[in-house]
Amino acid sequence: MKSSLRRPFGLSAVVVLCAAAGCSPSGGAEGPAVAVPTPSARAAGLCRALHKELPKTVDGKQRRTAGPVSDFTAVWGDPAIALRCGVERPEIIKPGSEHYNPAADSVEIDGVDWLPERRPDGSVRCTTTLREAFVEVTLPRKVVGEAGDLGALTDLAGAVAKTIPVGVV
C-alpha cells in the first residue's frame, strides 16, 4: 500500500498544543492502561466492527491486551501504540473551542485522513477526520521519532477505511 500526504506533517502541526485530557499508556497486570471512550450507539457499533478488523501487528509490534479490556481500545508493542475508537472530536477541529484551528494540518494515509497533534511527551496523537466515528491512535516518541514519522498508521488505515464510513459526526 502506498501512503500519500494531503498536507505535510510540518512544523505547524508539531507545535500544536493539545488538551491535557487523554491517556498515558503504562504497564500493568492487565496490560497498558488505556482510557476507554464512551461513544454514541452508532459509533459503538462501528468501533466494534473496527475492533474485529484490527491487525495483529502494527509497525512490527505485536498486539497486546489493554486494561481494562474493551472493544473500543487496542494496543501494540511496548511502549504501546494505543488506539481508542469513539472518542470526541478533537478540540482543534471543534468549532467554538478555544483551541479551534480550521487550518489544522491533516495527513492522508491510504485513503484515511488523520489529524496529528504532537504531545508534550514527544508522542503524536492522530485522530481520524471526516469519518462517522473518531478513531484516535497515540504513537509513542520511540515510534515517531523527532521527525514525526506516522508510517505506523499504514497498518491501521485499511481496517479504519473498511469499517468506519466517511461522513460527518
CSV table of N, CA and C in Angstrom, one decimal:
chain,number,residue,atom,x,y,z
A,1,MET,N,0.8,-1.2,0.0
A,1,MET,CA,0.0,0.0,0.0
A,1,MET,C,0.9,1.2,0.0
A,2,LYS,N,0.4,2.2,-0.7
A,2,LYS,CA,1.2,3.4,-0.8
A,2,LYS,C,0.6,4.5,0.0
A,3,SER,N,1.3,5.3,0.7
A,3,SER,CA,0.8,6.4,1.5
A,3,SER,C,0.9,7.6,0.7
A,4,SER,N,0.0,8.5,0.9
A,4,SER,CA,0.1,9.8,0.3
A,4,SER,C,-0.3,10.8,1.3
A,5,LEU,N,0.3,12.0,1.2
A,5,LEU,CA,0.1,13.0,2.2
A,5,LEU,C,-0.7,14.1,1.5
A,6,ARG,N,-1.8,14.5,2.1
A,6,ARG,CA,-2.5,15.6,1.6
A,6,ARG,C,-1.8,16.9,1.9
A,7,ARG,N,-1.5,17.1,3.2
A,7,ARG,CA,-0.7,18.2,3.6
A,7,ARG,C,0.4,17.7,4.5
A,8,PRO,N,1.6,18.2,4.4
A,8,PRO,CA,2.7,17.6,5.2
A,8,PRO,C,2.5,17.8,6.7
A,9,PHE,N,3.0,16.9,7.5
A,9,PHE,CA,3.0,17.0,8.9
A,9,PHE,C,4.2,17.9,9.3
A,10,GLY,N,4.0,19.2,9.1
A,10,GLY,CA,5.1,20.1,9.2
A,10,GLY,C,5.1,20.8,10.6
A,11,LEU,N,5.9,21.8,10.6
A,11,LEU,CA,6.2,22.5,11.9
A,11,LEU,C,4.9,22.9,12.5
A,12,SER,N,3.9,23.4,11.8
A,12,SER,CA,2.7,23.9,12.4
A,12,SER,C,2.0,22.8,13.1
A,13,ALA,N,2.0,21.6,12.6
A,13,ALA,CA,1.4,20.5,13.4
A,13,ALA,C,2.2,20.1,14.6
A,14,VAL,N,3.5,20.2,14.5
A,14,VAL,CA,4.4,19.8,15.6
A,14,VAL,C,4.1,20.8,16.8
A,15,VAL,N,3.9,22.0,16.5
A,15,VAL,CA,3.8,23.0,17.7
A,15,VAL,C,2.4,23.1,18.2
A,16,VAL,N,1.5,22.4,17.6
A,16,VAL,CA,0.1,22.4,18.1
A,16,VAL,C,0.0,22.0,19.6
A,17,LEU,N,-0.6,22.8,20.4
A,17,LEU,CA,-0.7,22.4,21.8
A,17,LEU,C,-2.0,21.6,21.9
A,18,CYS,N,-2.0,20.5,22.5
A,18,CYS,CA,-3.2,19.7,22.7
A,18,CYS,C,-3.7,19.7,24.1
A,19,ALA,N,-5.0,19.3,24.2
A,19,ALA,CA,-5.6,19.3,25.5
A,19,ALA,C,-4.9,18.3,26.4
A,20,ALA,N,-4.9,18.6,27.7
A,20,ALA,CA,-4.3,17.7,28.7
A,20,ALA,C,-5.0,16.4,28.9
A,21,ALA,N,-6.3,16.3,28.4
A,21,ALA,CA,-7.0,15.1,28.6
A,21,ALA,C,-6.5,14.0,27.7
A,22,GLY,N,-6.7,12.8,28.1
A,22,GLY,CA,-6.3,11.7,27.3
A,22,GLY,C,-5.7,10.6,28.2
A,23,CYS,N,-5.0,9.7,27.6
A,23,CYS,CA,-4.5,8.6,28.4
A,23,CYS,C,-3.0,8.5,28.1
A,24,SER,N,-2.3,7.9,29.0
A,24,SER,CA,-0.9,7.7,29.0
A,24,SER,C,-0.6,6.2,29.2
A,25,PRO,N,-0.4,5.4,28.2
A,25,PRO,CA,-0.2,4.0,28.3
A,25,PRO,C,0.9,3.7,29.3
A,26,SER,N,0.7,2.8,30.2
A,26,SER,CA,1.7,2.4,31.2
A,26,SER,C,1.5,0.9,31.5
A,27,GLY,N,2.5,0.3,31.9
A,27,GLY,CA,2.4,-1.2,32.1
A,27,GLY,C,1.6,-1.5,33.3
A,28,GLY,N,1.0,-2.6,33.4
A,28,GLY,CA,0.2,-3.1,34.5
A,28,GLY,C,-0.1,-4.5,34.3
A,29,ALA,N,-0.8,-5.1,35.3
A,29,ALA,CA,-1.1,-6.5,35.2
A,29,ALA,C,-2.0,-6.9,34.0
A,30,GLU,N,-2.9,-6.0,33.7
A,30,GLU,CA,-3.8,-6.2,32.6
A,30,GLU,C,-3.2,-5.8,31.2
A,31,GLY,N,-2.1,-5.2,31.3
A,31,GLY,CA,-1.5,-4.6,30.1
A,31,GLY,C,-1.5,-3.1,30.2
A,32,PRO,N,-1.1,-2.4,29.1
A,32,PRO,CA,-1.1,-1.0,29.2
A,32,PRO,C,-2.5,-0.4,29.5
A,33,ALA,N,-2.5,0.6,30.4
A,33,ALA,CA,-3.8,1.2,30.7
A,33,ALA,C,-4.2,2.2,29.6
A,34,VAL,N,-5.4,2.1,29.1
A,34,VAL,CA,-5.9,3.0,28.1
A,34,VAL,C,-7.3,3.4,28.5
A,35,ALA,N,-7.5,4.7,28.6
A,35,ALA,CA,-8.9,5.2,28.9
A,35,ALA,C,-9.9,4.8,27.9
A,36,VAL,N,-11.0,4.2,28.3
A,36,VAL,CA,-12.0,3.7,27.4
A,36,VAL,C,-13.0,4.8,27.1
A,37,PRO,N,-13.2,5.1,25.8
A,37,PRO,CA,-14.1,6.2,25.5
A,37,PRO,C,-15.6,5.7,25.7
A,38,THR,N,-16.5,6.6,25.6
A,38,THR,CA,-17.9,6.2,25.7
A,38,THR,C,-18.6,6.8,24.5
A,39,PRO,N,-18.6,6.0,23.4
A,39,PRO,CA,-19.1,6.5,22.1
A,39,PRO,C,-20.7,6.4,22.1
A,40,SER,N,-21.3,7.1,21.1
A,40,SER,CA,-22.7,7.0,20.9
A,40,SER,C,-23.0,5.6,20.4
A,41,ALA,N,-24.3,5.3,20.4
A,41,ALA,CA,-24.7,3.9,20.0
A,41,ALA,C,-24.2,3.6,18.6
A,42,ARG,N,-24.4,4.6,17.7
A,42,ARG,CA,-23.9,4.4,16.3
A,42,ARG,C,-22.4,4.2,16.2
A,43,ALA,N,-21.7,5.1,16.9
A,43,ALA,CA,-20.2,5.0,16.9
A,43,ALA,C,-19.8,3.7,17.5
A,44,ALA,N,-20.5,3.2,18.6
A,44,ALA,CA,-20.1,2.0,19.3
A,44,ALA,C,-20.2,0.8,18.3
A,45,GLY,N,-21.2,0.7,17.5
A,45,GLY,CA,-21.3,-0.3,16.6
A,45,GLY,C,-20.2,-0.3,15.5
A,46,LEU,N,-19.8,0.8,15.1
A,46,LEU,CA,-18.7,1.0,14.1
A,46,LEU,C,-17.4,0.6,14.8
A,47,CYS,N,-17.2,1.0,16.0
A,47,CYS,CA,-16.0,0.7,16.7
A,47,CYS,C,-15.9,-0.8,17.0
A,48,ARG,N,-17.0,-1.5,17.3
A,48,ARG,CA,-16.9,-3.0,17.5
A,48,ARG,C,-16.5,-3.7,16.2
A,49,ALA,N,-17.1,-3.1,15.0
A,49,ALA,CA,-16.7,-3.7,13.7
A,49,ALA,C,-15.2,-3.5,13.5
A,50,LEU,N,-14.7,-2.3,13.8
A,50,LEU,CA,-13.3,-2.0,13.6
A,50,LEU,C,-12.4,-2.9,14.5
A,51,HIS,N,-12.8,-3.1,15.7
A,51,HIS,CA,-12.1,-4.0,16.7
A,51,HIS,C,-11.8,-5.4,16.1
A,52,LYS,N,-12.8,-5.9,15.4
A,52,LYS,CA,-12.7,-7.2,14.7
A,52,LYS,C,-11.7,-7.2,13.6
A,53,GLU,N,-11.5,-6.1,12.9
A,53,GLU,CA,-10.7,-6.0,11.8
A,53,GLU,C,-9.2,-5.5,12.1
A,54,LEU,N,-8.9,-5.2,13.3
A,54,LEU,CA,-7.6,-4.6,13.6
A,54,LEU,C,-6.5,-5.7,13.4
A,55,PRO,N,-5.4,-5.2,12.9
A,55,PRO,CA,-4.3,-6.2,12.6
A,55,PRO,C,-3.6,-6.7,13.9
A,56,LYS,N,-2.9,-7.8,13.7
A,56,LYS,CA,-2.2,-8.5,14.8
A,56,LYS,C,-0.9,-7.7,15.1
A,57,THR,N,-0.4,-7.0,14.1
A,57,THR,CA,0.8,-6.2,14.3
A,57,THR,C,0.6,-4.9,13.7
A,58,VAL,N,1.3,-3.9,14.3
A,58,VAL,CA,1.3,-2.5,13.8
A,58,VAL,C,2.8,-2.1,14.0
A,59,ASP,N,3.3,-1.6,12.9
A,59,ASP,CA,4.7,-1.2,12.9
A,59,ASP,C,5.7,-2.3,13.4
A,60,GLY,N,5.3,-3.5,13.1
A,60,GLY,CA,6.1,-4.7,13.5
A,60,GLY,C,5.9,-5.1,15.0
A,61,LYS,N,5.0,-4.4,15.7
A,61,LYS,CA,4.8,-4.7,17.1
A,61,LYS,C,3.5,-5.5,17.2
A,62,GLN,N,3.6,-6.5,18.1
A,62,GLN,CA,2.5,-7.4,18.4
A,62,GLN,C,1.4,-6.8,19.2
A,63,ARG,N,0.2,-7.2,18.8
A,63,ARG,CA,-1.0,-6.7,19.6
A,63,ARG,C,-0.9,-7.3,21.0
A,64,ARG,N,-1.3,-6.5,22.0
A,64,ARG,CA,-1.4,-6.9,23.4
A,64,ARG,C,-2.8,-6.6,23.9
A,65,THR,N,-3.0,-7.0,25.1
A,65,THR,CA,-4.3,-6.7,25.8
A,65,THR,C,-4.2,-5.4,26.6
A,66,ALA,N,-5.1,-4.5,26.3
A,66,ALA,CA,-5.1,-3.3,27.1
A,66,ALA,C,-5.9,-3.5,28.3
A,67,GLY,N,-5.7,-2.7,29.3
A,67,GLY,CA,-6.5,-2.7,30.5
A,67,GLY,C,-7.2,-1.4,30.7
A,68,PRO,N,-8.5,-1.4,31.0
A,68,PRO,CA,-9.4,-2.5,31.0
A,68,PRO,C,-9.7,-3.0,29.6
A,69,VAL,N,-10.1,-4.3,29.5
A,69,VAL,CA,-10.4,-4.8,28.2
A,69,VAL,C,-11.6,-4.2,27.6
A,70,SER,N,-11.6,-3.8,26.4
A,70,SER,CA,-12.8,-3.1,25.7
A,70,SER,C,-12.7,-3.3,24.2
A,71,ASP,N,-13.9,-3.3,23.6
A,71,ASP,CA,-14.0,-3.3,22.1
A,71,ASP,C,-13.6,-1.9,21.6
A,72,PHE,N,-13.4,-0.9,22.4
A,72,PHE,CA,-13.1,0.4,22.0
A,72,PHE,C,-11.7,0.8,22.1
A,73,THR,N,-10.8,-0.1,22.5
A,73,THR,CA,-9.4,0.1,22.7
A,73,THR,C,-8.6,-1.0,22.1
A,74,ALA,N,-7.3,-0.8,21.8
A,74,ALA,CA,-6.4,-1.8,21.4
A,74,ALA,C,-5.0,-1.2,21.5
A,75,VAL,N,-4.0,-2.1,21.8
A,75,VAL,CA,-2.6,-1.7,21.9
A,75,VAL,C,-1.6,-2.6,21.2
A,76,TRP,N,-0.5,-2.1,20.8
A,76,TRP,CA,0.5,-2.9,20.2
A,76,TRP,C,1.9,-2.5,20.7
A,77,GLY,N,2.7,-3.4,21.1
A,77,GLY,CA,4.1,-3.2,21.5
A,77,GLY,C,4.3,-2.5,22.8
A,78,ASP,N,5.5,-2.2,23.1
A,78,ASP,CA,5.9,-1.6,24.4
A,78,ASP,C,7.1,-0.7,24.1
A,79,PRO,N,7.1,0.6,24.2
A,79,PRO,CA,5.9,1.4,24.7
A,79,PRO,C,4.7,1.2,23.7
A,80,ALA,N,3.5,1.3,24.2
A,80,ALA,CA,2.4,0.9,23.4
A,80,ALA,C,1.9,2.0,22.4
A,81,ILE,N,1.6,1.5,21.2
A,81,ILE,CA,0.8,2.2,20.2
A,81,ILE,C,-0.6,2.0,20.7
A,82,ALA,N,-1.3,3.0,21.0
A,82,ALA,CA,-2.7,2.8,21.6
A,82,ALA,C,-3.7,3.4,20.7
A,83,LEU,N,-4.8,2.6,20.5
A,83,LEU,CA,-5.9,3.0,19.7
A,83,LEU,C,-7.2,3.1,20.6
A,84,ARG,N,-7.9,4.2,20.4
A,84,ARG,CA,-9.2,4.4,21.0
A,84,ARG,C,-10.2,4.7,20.0
A,85,CYS,N,-11.4,4.1,20.0
A,85,CYS,CA,-12.4,4.3,19.0
A,85,CYS,C,-13.6,4.9,19.7
A,86,GLY,N,-14.2,5.9,19.0
A,86,GLY,CA,-15.4,6.5,19.6
A,86,GLY,C,-15.1,7.7,20.5
A,87,VAL,N,-13.9,8.3,20.3
A,87,VAL,CA,-13.5,9.5,21.1
A,87,VAL,C,-14.3,10.7,20.6
A,88,GLU,N,-14.2,11.7,21.4
A,88,GLU,CA,-14.8,13.0,21.0
A,88,GLU,C,-14.0,13.7,19.9
A,89,ARG,N,-14.7,14.6,19.2
A,89,ARG,CA,-14.0,15.4,18.1
A,89,ARG,C,-12.8,16.1,18.8
A,90,PRO,N,-11.7,16.1,18.2
A,90,PRO,CA,-10.5,16.9,18.7
A,90,PRO,C,-10.8,18.3,18.9
A,91,GLU,N,-10.4,18.9,20.0
A,91,GLU,CA,-10.6,20.4,20.2
A,91,GLU,C,-10.2,21.3,19.1
A,92,ILE,N,-9.1,20.9,18.4
A,92,ILE,CA,-8.5,21.7,17.4
A,92,ILE,C,-9.4,21.8,16.2
A,93,ILE,N,-10.4,20.9,16.0
A,93,ILE,CA,-11.3,20.9,14.9
A,93,ILE,C,-12.8,21.0,15.4
A,94,LYS,N,-12.9,21.5,16.6
A,94,LYS,CA,-14.2,21.6,17.2
A,94,LYS,C,-14.6,23.1,17.2
A,95,PRO,N,-15.5,23.6,16.3
A,95,PRO,CA,-15.9,25.0,16.3
A,95,PRO,C,-16.3,25.4,17.7
A,96,GLY,N,-15.9,26.6,18.1
A,96,GLY,CA,-16.2,27.2,19.3
A,96,GLY,C,-15.2,26.8,20.4
A,97,SER,N,-14.3,25.9,20.2
A,97,SER,CA,-13.3,25.6,21.2
A,97,SER,C,-12.2,26.6,21.2
A,98,GLU,N,-11.6,26.9,22.3
A,98,GLU,CA,-10.6,27.9,22.4
A,98,GLU,C,-9.3,27.4,21.6
A,99,HIS,N,-9.2,26.1,21.3
A,99,HIS,CA,-8.1,25.6,20.6
A,99,HIS,C,-8.4,25.4,19.1
A,100,TYR,N,-9.6,25.8,18.7
A,100,TYR,CA,-10.1,25.6,17.3
A,100,TYR,C,-9.2,26.2,16.3
A,101,ASN,N,-8.8,25.4,15.3
A,101,ASN,CA,-7.9,25.9,14.2
A,101,ASN,C,-8.4,25.3,12.9
A,102,PRO,N,-9.2,26.0,12.1
A,102,PRO,CA,-9.8,25.5,10.9
A,102,PRO,C,-8.7,25.1,9.8
A,103,ALA,N,-7.5,25.6,10.0
A,103,ALA,CA,-6.4,25.4,9.1
A,103,ALA,C,-5.5,24.3,9.6
A,104,ALA,N,-5.9,23.5,10.6
A,104,ALA,CA,-5.1,22.5,11.1
A,104,ALA,C,-4.6,21.5,10.0
A,105,ASP,N,-3.4,21.1,10.1
A,105,ASP,CA,-2.8,20.2,9.1
A,105,ASP,C,-3.4,18.8,9.2
A,106,SER,N,-3.8,18.2,8.1
A,106,SER,CA,-4.3,16.8,8.2
A,106,SER,C,-3.4,16.0,7.2
A,107,VAL,N,-3.3,14.7,7.4
A,107,VAL,CA,-2.5,13.8,6.6
A,107,VAL,C,-3.3,12.7,6.1
A,108,GLU,N,-3.2,12.4,4.8
A,108,GLU,CA,-4.0,11.3,4.2
A,108,GLU,C,-3.0,10.1,4.1
A,109,ILE,N,-3.4,9.0,4.7
A,109,ILE,CA,-2.6,7.8,4.6
A,109,ILE,C,-3.5,6.7,4.2
A,110,ASP,N,-3.3,6.2,3.0
A,110,ASP,CA,-4.1,5.1,2.4
A,110,ASP,C,-5.6,5.3,2.4
A,111,GLY,N,-6.0,6.6,2.1
A,111,GLY,CA,-7.4,6.9,2.0
A,111,GLY,C,-8.0,7.3,3.3
A,112,VAL,N,-7.3,7.4,4.4
A,112,VAL,CA,-7.8,7.8,5.7
A,112,VAL,C,-7.2,9.1,6.1
A,113,ASP,N,-8.0,10.1,6.4
A,113,ASP,CA,-7.4,11.4,6.8
A,113,ASP,C,-7.2,11.4,8.3
A,114,TRP,N,-6.1,11.8,8.8
A,114,TRP,CA,-5.7,11.9,10.2
A,114,TRP,C,-5.2,13.3,10.6
A,115,LEU,N,-5.6,13.7,11.8
A,115,LEU,CA,-5.1,14.9,12.3
A,115,LEU,C,-4.1,14.6,13.4
A,116,PRO,N,-2.8,14.9,13.1
A,116,PRO,CA,-1.7,14.6,14.0
A,116,PRO,C,-1.5,15.8,15.0
A,117,GLU,N,-1.3,15.5,16.3
A,117,GLU,CA,-1.0,16.5,17.3
A,117,GLU,C,0.1,16.0,18.1
A,118,ARG,N,1.3,16.8,18.1
A,118,ARG,CA,2.4,16.5,18.9
A,118,ARG,C,2.1,16.8,20.3
A,119,ARG,N,2.4,15.8,21.2
A,119,ARG,CA,2.1,16.0,22.6
A,119,ARG,C,3.4,16.3,23.4
A,120,PRO,N,3.2,16.9,24.6
A,120,PRO,CA,4.4,17.3,25.3
A,120,PRO,C,5.4,16.3,25.6
A,121,ASP,N,5.0,15.0,25.7
A,121,ASP,CA,5.9,13.9,26.0
A,121,ASP,C,6.6,13.4,24.7
A,122,GLY,N,6.4,14.0,23.6
A,122,GLY,CA,7.0,13.7,22.3
A,122,GLY,C,6.2,12.7,21.5
A,123,SER,N,5.2,12.1,22.0
A,123,SER,CA,4.3,11.2,21.3
A,123,SER,C,3.4,12.1,20.3
A,124,VAL,N,2.8,11.4,19.4
A,124,VAL,CA,1.9,12.1,18.5
A,124,VAL,C,0.5,11.4,18.5
A,125,ARG,N,-0.5,12.2,18.8
A,125,ARG,CA,-1.9,11.6,18.8
A,125,ARG,C,-2.5,12.0,17.5
A,126,CYS,N,-2.9,10.9,16.8
A,126,CYS,CA,-3.5,11.1,15.4
A,126,CYS,C,-5.0,10.7,15.5
A,127,THR,N,-5.9,11.6,15.1
A,127,THR,CA,-7.3,11.3,15.1
A,127,THR,C,-7.9,11.4,13.7
A,128,THR,N,-8.7,10.4,13.4
A,128,THR,CA,-9.3,10.4,12.1
A,128,THR,C,-10.3,11.6,11.9
A,129,THR,N,-10.4,12.1,10.7
A,129,THR,CA,-11.4,13.2,10.5
A,129,THR,C,-12.3,12.7,9.3
A,130,LEU,N,-13.4,13.4,9.2
A,130,LEU,CA,-14.3,13.1,8.1
A,130,LEU,C,-14.8,11.6,8.1
A,131,ARG,N,-15.0,11.0,9.3
A,131,ARG,CA,-15.5,9.7,9.5
A,131,ARG,C,-16.7,9.7,10.4
A,132,GLU,N,-17.5,8.7,10.4
A,132,GLU,CA,-18.7,8.7,11.2
A,132,GLU,C,-18.4,8.4,12.7
A,133,ALA,N,-17.2,8.0,13.0
A,133,ALA,CA,-16.7,7.8,14.4
A,133,ALA,C,-15.3,8.3,14.4
A,134,PHE,N,-14.9,8.9,15.4
A,134,PHE,CA,-13.5,9.3,15.5
A,134,PHE,C,-12.6,8.2,16.1
A,135,VAL,N,-11.5,7.9,15.5
A,135,VAL,CA,-10.5,6.9,15.9
A,135,VAL,C,-9.3,7.7,16.2
A,136,GLU,N,-8.8,7.5,17.5
A,136,GLU,CA,-7.5,8.1,17.9
A,136,GLU,C,-6.4,7.1,18.1
A,137,VAL,N,-5.3,7.4,17.6
A,137,VAL,CA,-4.1,6.5,17.7
A,137,VAL,C,-3.0,7.3,18.3
A,138,THR,N,-2.4,6.9,19.4
A,138,THR,CA,-1.3,7.6,20.0
A,138,THR,C,0.0,6.8,19.7
A,139,LEU,N,0.9,7.4,19.0
A,139,LEU,CA,2.2,6.8,18.6
A,139,LEU,C,3.2,7.4,19.6
A,140,PRO,N,3.9,6.5,20.3
A,140,PRO,CA,4.9,6.9,21.3
A,140,PRO,C,6.1,7.6,20.6
A,141,ARG,N,6.8,8.4,21.3
A,141,ARG,CA,8.0,9.1,20.8
A,141,ARG,C,9.0,8.1,20.2
A,142,LYS,N,9.2,6.9,20.7
A,142,LYS,CA,10.1,5.9,20.1
A,142,LYS,C,9.6,5.5,18.7
A,143,VAL,N,8.3,5.6,18.5
A,143,VAL,CA,7.8,5.2,17.2
A,143,VAL,C,7.9,6.3,16.2
A,144,VAL,N,7.5,7.5,16.6
A,144,VAL,CA,7.5,8.7,15.6
A,144,VAL,C,8.8,9.4,15.5
A,145,GLY,N,9.7,9.3,16.5
A,145,GLY,CA,11.0,9.9,16.5
A,145,GLY,C,10.8,11.4,16.4
A,146,GLU,N,11.9,12.1,16.2
A,146,GLU,CA,11.9,13.6,16.2
A,146,GLU,C,11.2,14.1,14.9
A,147,ALA,N,11.2,13.4,13.9
A,147,ALA,CA,10.7,13.8,12.6
A,147,ALA,C,9.2,13.6,12.5
A,148,GLY,N,8.6,12.9,13.4
A,148,GLY,CA,7.1,12.8,13.4
A,148,GLY,C,6.7,11.7,12.4
A,149,ASP,N,7.4,10.6,12.3
A,149,ASP,CA,7.1,9.5,11.4
A,149,ASP,C,5.7,8.9,11.7
A,150,LEU,N,4.8,9.0,10.8
A,150,LEU,CA,3.4,8.4,11.0
A,150,LEU,C,3.2,7.1,10.3
A,151,GLY,N,4.3,6.5,9.8
A,151,GLY,CA,4.2,5.3,9.0
A,151,GLY,C,3.4,4.2,9.6
A,152,ALA,N,3.4,4.1,11.0
A,152,ALA,CA,2.6,3.0,11.6
A,152,ALA,C,1.1,3.1,11.3
A,153,LEU,N,0.6,4.2,10.9
A,153,LEU,CA,-0.8,4.4,10.6
A,153,LEU,C,-1.2,3.6,9.3
A,154,THR,N,-0.2,3.3,8.5
A,154,THR,CA,-0.5,2.5,7.3
A,154,THR,C,-1.0,1.1,7.6
A,155,ASP,N,-0.6,0.6,8.8
A,155,ASP,CA,-1.1,-0.7,9.2
A,155,ASP,C,-2.5,-0.7,9.7
A,156,LEU,N,-3.0,0.5,10.1
A,156,LEU,CA,-4.4,0.6,10.6
A,156,LEU,C,-5.4,1.2,9.6
A,157,ALA,N,-4.9,1.9,8.6
A,157,ALA,CA,-5.8,2.6,7.6
A,157,ALA,C,-6.8,1.6,6.9
A,158,GLY,N,-6.3,0.4,6.5
A,158,GLY,CA,-7.3,-0.5,5.9
A,158,GLY,C,-8.4,-0.9,6.7
A,159,ALA,N,-8.2,-1.2,8.0
A,159,ALA,CA,-9.3,-1.6,8.9
A,159,ALA,C,-10.2,-0.4,9.2
A,160,VAL,N,-9.7,0.8,9.3
A,160,VAL,CA,-10.5,2.0,9.5
A,160,VAL,C,-11.3,2.3,8.3
A,161,ALA,N,-10.7,2.3,7.1
A,161,ALA,CA,-11.5,2.5,5.8
A,161,ALA,C,-12.6,1.5,5.6
A,162,LYS,N,-12.3,0.3,6.0
A,162,LYS,CA,-13.3,-0.8,5.8
A,162,LYS,C,-14.5,-0.7,6.7
A,163,THR,N,-14.3,-0.2,8.0
A,163,THR,CA,-15.4,-0.3,9.0
A,163,THR,C,-16.0,1.0,9.4
A,164,ILE,N,-15.3,2.1,9.2
A,164,ILE,CA,-15.7,3.4,9.7
A,164,ILE,C,-16.0,4.3,8.4
A,165,PRO,N,-17.3,4.4,8.0
A,165,PRO,CA,-17.6,5.1,6.8
A,165,PRO,C,-17.2,6.6,6.9
A,166,VAL,N,-17.0,7.1,5.7
A,166,VAL,CA,-16.7,8.6,5.6
A,166,VAL,C,-18.1,9.3,5.8
A,167,GLY,N,-18.0,10.3,6.6
A,167,GLY,CA,-19.2,11.1,6.9
A,167,GLY,C,-18.9,12.1,8.0
A,168,VAL,N,-19.8,12.9,8.3
A,168,VAL,CA,-19.5,14.0,9.3
A,168,VAL,C,-20.3,13.6,10.6
A,169,VAL,N,-19.5,13.6,11.7
A,169,VAL,CA,-20.1,13.3,13.0
A,169,VAL,C,-20.8,14.5,13.6
